[in-house]
Coordinates of N, CA and C in Angstrom, one line a residue:
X1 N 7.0 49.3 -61.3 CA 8.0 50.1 -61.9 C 8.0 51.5 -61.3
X2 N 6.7 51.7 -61.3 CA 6.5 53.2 -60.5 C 7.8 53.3 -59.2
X3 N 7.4 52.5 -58.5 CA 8.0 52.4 -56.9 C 9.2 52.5 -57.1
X4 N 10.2 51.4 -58.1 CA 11.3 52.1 -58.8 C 12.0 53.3 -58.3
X5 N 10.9 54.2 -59.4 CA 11.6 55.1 -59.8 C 11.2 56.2 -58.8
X6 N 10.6 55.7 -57.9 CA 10.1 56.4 -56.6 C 11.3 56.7 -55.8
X7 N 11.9 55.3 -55.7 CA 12.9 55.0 -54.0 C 14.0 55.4 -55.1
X8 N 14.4 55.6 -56.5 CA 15.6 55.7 -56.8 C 15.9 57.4 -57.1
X9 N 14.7 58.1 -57.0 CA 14.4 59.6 -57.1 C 14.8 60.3 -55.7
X10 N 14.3 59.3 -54.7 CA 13.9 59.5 -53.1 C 15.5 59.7 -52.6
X11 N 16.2 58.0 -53.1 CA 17.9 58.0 -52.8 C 18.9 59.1 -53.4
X12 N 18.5 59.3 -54.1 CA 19.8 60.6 -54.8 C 19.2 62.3 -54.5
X13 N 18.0 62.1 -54.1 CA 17.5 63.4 -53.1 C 18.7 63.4 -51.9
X14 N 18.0 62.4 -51.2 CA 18.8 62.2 -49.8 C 20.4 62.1 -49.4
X15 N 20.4 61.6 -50.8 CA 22.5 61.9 -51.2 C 22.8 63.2 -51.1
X16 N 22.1 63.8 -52.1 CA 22.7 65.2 -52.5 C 22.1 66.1 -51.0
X17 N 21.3 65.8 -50.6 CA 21.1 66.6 -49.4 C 22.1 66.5 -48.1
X18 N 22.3 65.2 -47.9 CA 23.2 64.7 -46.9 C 24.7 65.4 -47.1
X19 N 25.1 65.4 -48.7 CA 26.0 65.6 -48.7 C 26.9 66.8 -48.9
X20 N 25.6 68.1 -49.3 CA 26.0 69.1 -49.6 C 27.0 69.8 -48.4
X21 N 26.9 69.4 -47.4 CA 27.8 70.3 -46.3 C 28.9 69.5 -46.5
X22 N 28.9 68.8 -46.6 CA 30.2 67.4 -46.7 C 31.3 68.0 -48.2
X23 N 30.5 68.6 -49.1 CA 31.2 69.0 -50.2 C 31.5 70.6 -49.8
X24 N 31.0 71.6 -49.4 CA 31.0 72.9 -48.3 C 32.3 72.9 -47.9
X25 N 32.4 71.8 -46.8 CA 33.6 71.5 -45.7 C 35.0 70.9 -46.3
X26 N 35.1 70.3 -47.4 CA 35.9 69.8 -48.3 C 36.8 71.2 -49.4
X27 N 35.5 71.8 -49.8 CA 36.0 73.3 -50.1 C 37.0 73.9 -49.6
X28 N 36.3 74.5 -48.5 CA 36.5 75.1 -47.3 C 38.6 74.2 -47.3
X29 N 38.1 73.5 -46.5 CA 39.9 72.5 -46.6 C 40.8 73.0 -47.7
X30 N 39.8 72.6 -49.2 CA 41.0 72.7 -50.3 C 41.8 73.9 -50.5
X31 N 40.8 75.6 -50.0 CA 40.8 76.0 -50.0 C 42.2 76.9 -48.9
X32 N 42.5 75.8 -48.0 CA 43.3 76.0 -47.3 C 44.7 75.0 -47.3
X33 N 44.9 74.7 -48.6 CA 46.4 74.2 -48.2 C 47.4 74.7 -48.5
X34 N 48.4 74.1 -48.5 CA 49.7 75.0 -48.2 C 51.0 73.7 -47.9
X35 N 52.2 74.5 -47.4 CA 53.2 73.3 -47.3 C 53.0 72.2 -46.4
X36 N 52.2 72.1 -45.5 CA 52.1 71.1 -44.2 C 50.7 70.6 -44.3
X37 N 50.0 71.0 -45.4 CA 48.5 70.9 -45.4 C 48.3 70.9 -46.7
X38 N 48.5 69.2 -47.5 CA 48.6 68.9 -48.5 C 47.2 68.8 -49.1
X39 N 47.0 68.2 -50.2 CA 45.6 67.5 -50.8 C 45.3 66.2 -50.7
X40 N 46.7 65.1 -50.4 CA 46.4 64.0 -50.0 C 46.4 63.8 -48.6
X41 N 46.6 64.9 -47.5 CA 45.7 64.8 -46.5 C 44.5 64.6 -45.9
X42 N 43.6 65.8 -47.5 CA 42.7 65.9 -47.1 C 41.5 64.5 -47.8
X43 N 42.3 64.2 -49.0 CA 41.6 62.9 -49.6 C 41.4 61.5 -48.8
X44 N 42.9 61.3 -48.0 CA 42.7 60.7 -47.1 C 42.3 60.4 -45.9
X45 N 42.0 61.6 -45.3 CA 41.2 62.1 -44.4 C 39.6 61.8 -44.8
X46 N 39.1 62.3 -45.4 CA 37.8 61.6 -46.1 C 37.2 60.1 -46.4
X47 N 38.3 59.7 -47.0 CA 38.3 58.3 -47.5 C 38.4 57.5 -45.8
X48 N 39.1 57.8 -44.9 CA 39.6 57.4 -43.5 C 38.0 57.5 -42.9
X49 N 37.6 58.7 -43.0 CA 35.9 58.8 -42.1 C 35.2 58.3 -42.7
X50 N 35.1 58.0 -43.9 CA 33.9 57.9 -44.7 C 33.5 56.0 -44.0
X51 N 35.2 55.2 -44.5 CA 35.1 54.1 -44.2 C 34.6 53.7 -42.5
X52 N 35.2 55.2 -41.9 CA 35.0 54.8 -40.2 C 33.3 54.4 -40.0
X53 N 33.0 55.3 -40.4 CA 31.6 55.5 -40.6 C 30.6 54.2 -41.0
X54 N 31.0 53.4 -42.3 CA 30.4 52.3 -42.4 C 30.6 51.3 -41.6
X55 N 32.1 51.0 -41.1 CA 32.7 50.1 -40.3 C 31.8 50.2 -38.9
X56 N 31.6 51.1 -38.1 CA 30.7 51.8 -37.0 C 29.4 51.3 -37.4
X57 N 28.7 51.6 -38.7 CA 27.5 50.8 -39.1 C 27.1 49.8 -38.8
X58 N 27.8 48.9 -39.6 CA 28.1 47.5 -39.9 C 27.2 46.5 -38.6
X59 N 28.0 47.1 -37.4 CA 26.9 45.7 -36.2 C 25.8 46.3 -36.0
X60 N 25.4 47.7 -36.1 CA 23.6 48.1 -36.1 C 23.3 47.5 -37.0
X61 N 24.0 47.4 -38.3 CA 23.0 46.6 -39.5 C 22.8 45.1 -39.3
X62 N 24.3 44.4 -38.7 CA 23.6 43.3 -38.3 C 22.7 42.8 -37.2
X63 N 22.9 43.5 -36.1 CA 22.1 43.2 -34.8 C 20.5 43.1 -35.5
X64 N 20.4 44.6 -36.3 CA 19.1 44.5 -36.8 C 18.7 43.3 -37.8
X65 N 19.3 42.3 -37.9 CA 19.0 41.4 -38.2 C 18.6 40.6 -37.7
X66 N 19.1 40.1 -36.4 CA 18.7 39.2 -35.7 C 17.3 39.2 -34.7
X67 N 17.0 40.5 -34.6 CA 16.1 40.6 -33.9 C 14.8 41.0 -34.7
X68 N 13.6 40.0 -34.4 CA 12.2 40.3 -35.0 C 12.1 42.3 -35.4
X69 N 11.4 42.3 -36.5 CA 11.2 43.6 -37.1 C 10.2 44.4 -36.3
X70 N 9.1 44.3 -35.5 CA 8.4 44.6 -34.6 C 9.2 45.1 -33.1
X71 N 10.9 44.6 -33.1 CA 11.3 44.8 -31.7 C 12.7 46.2 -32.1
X72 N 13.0 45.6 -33.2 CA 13.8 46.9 -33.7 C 12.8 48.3 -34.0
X73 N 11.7 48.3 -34.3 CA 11.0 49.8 -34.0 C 10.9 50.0 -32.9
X74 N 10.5 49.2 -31.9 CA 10.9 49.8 -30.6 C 11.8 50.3 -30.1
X75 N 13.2 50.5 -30.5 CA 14.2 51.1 -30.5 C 13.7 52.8 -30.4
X76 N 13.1 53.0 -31.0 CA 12.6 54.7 -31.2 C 12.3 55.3 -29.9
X77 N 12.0 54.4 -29.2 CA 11.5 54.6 -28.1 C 13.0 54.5 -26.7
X78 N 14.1 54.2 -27.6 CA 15.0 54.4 -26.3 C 15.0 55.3 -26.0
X79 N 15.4 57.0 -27.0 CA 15.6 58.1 -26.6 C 14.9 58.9 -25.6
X80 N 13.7 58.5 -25.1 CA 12.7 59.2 -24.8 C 13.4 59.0 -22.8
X81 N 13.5 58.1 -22.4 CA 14.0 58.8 -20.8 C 15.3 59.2 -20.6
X82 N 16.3 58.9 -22.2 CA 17.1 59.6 -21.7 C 17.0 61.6 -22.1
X83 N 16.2 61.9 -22.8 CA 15.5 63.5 -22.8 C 14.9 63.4 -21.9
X84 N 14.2 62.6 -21.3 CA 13.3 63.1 -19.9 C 14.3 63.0 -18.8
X85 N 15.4 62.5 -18.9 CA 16.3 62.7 -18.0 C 17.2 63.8 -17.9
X86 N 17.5 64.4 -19.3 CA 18.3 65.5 -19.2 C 17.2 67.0 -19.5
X87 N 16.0 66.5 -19.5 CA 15.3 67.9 -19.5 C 15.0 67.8 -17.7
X88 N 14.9 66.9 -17.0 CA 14.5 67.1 -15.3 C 15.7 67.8 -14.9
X89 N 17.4 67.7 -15.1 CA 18.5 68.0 -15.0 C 18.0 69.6 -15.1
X90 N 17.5 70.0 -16.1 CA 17.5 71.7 -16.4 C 16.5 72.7 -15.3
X91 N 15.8 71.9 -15.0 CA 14.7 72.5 -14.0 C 15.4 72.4 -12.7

């Protein structure tokens, strides 16, 4: 039960953190409308990315399915020559 209330403490941290600029930038918008620059622009402008966003998800989540859990952490390891590639660029 502990672990519970661990990972469900841990998730609504990570919400509210993730999301604070996301509520900032929403402000910021509401803050700015007017005759051409409605509020259901901006609601569906949100609703539009939010979904883009999971939709974009969706085949990392499944690919990571298909492949053994030992080959998907090796993934971490893609980034690393393409930074070694664009730090040799700078020199």
């Amino acid at each position: 039960m502990n672990e519970l209330i661990t990972a469900v403490s841990t998730g609504i941290t990570a919400f509210i953190a993730t999301n604070l600029d996301d509520v900032l930038i929403l402000l910021l918008f509401f803050s700015q409308v007017n005759a051409n620059f409605r509020h259901r622009h901006i609601v569906s402008g949100q609703y539009l990315g939010f979904a883009t966003l999971v939709l974009v998800s969706l085949p990392g989540f499944f690919g990571g399915l298909m492949f053994p859990q030992e080959w998907v952490g090796l993934l971490g390891i893609a980034p690393l020559p393409l930074a070694q590639r664009s730090c040799s660029r700078l020199d």
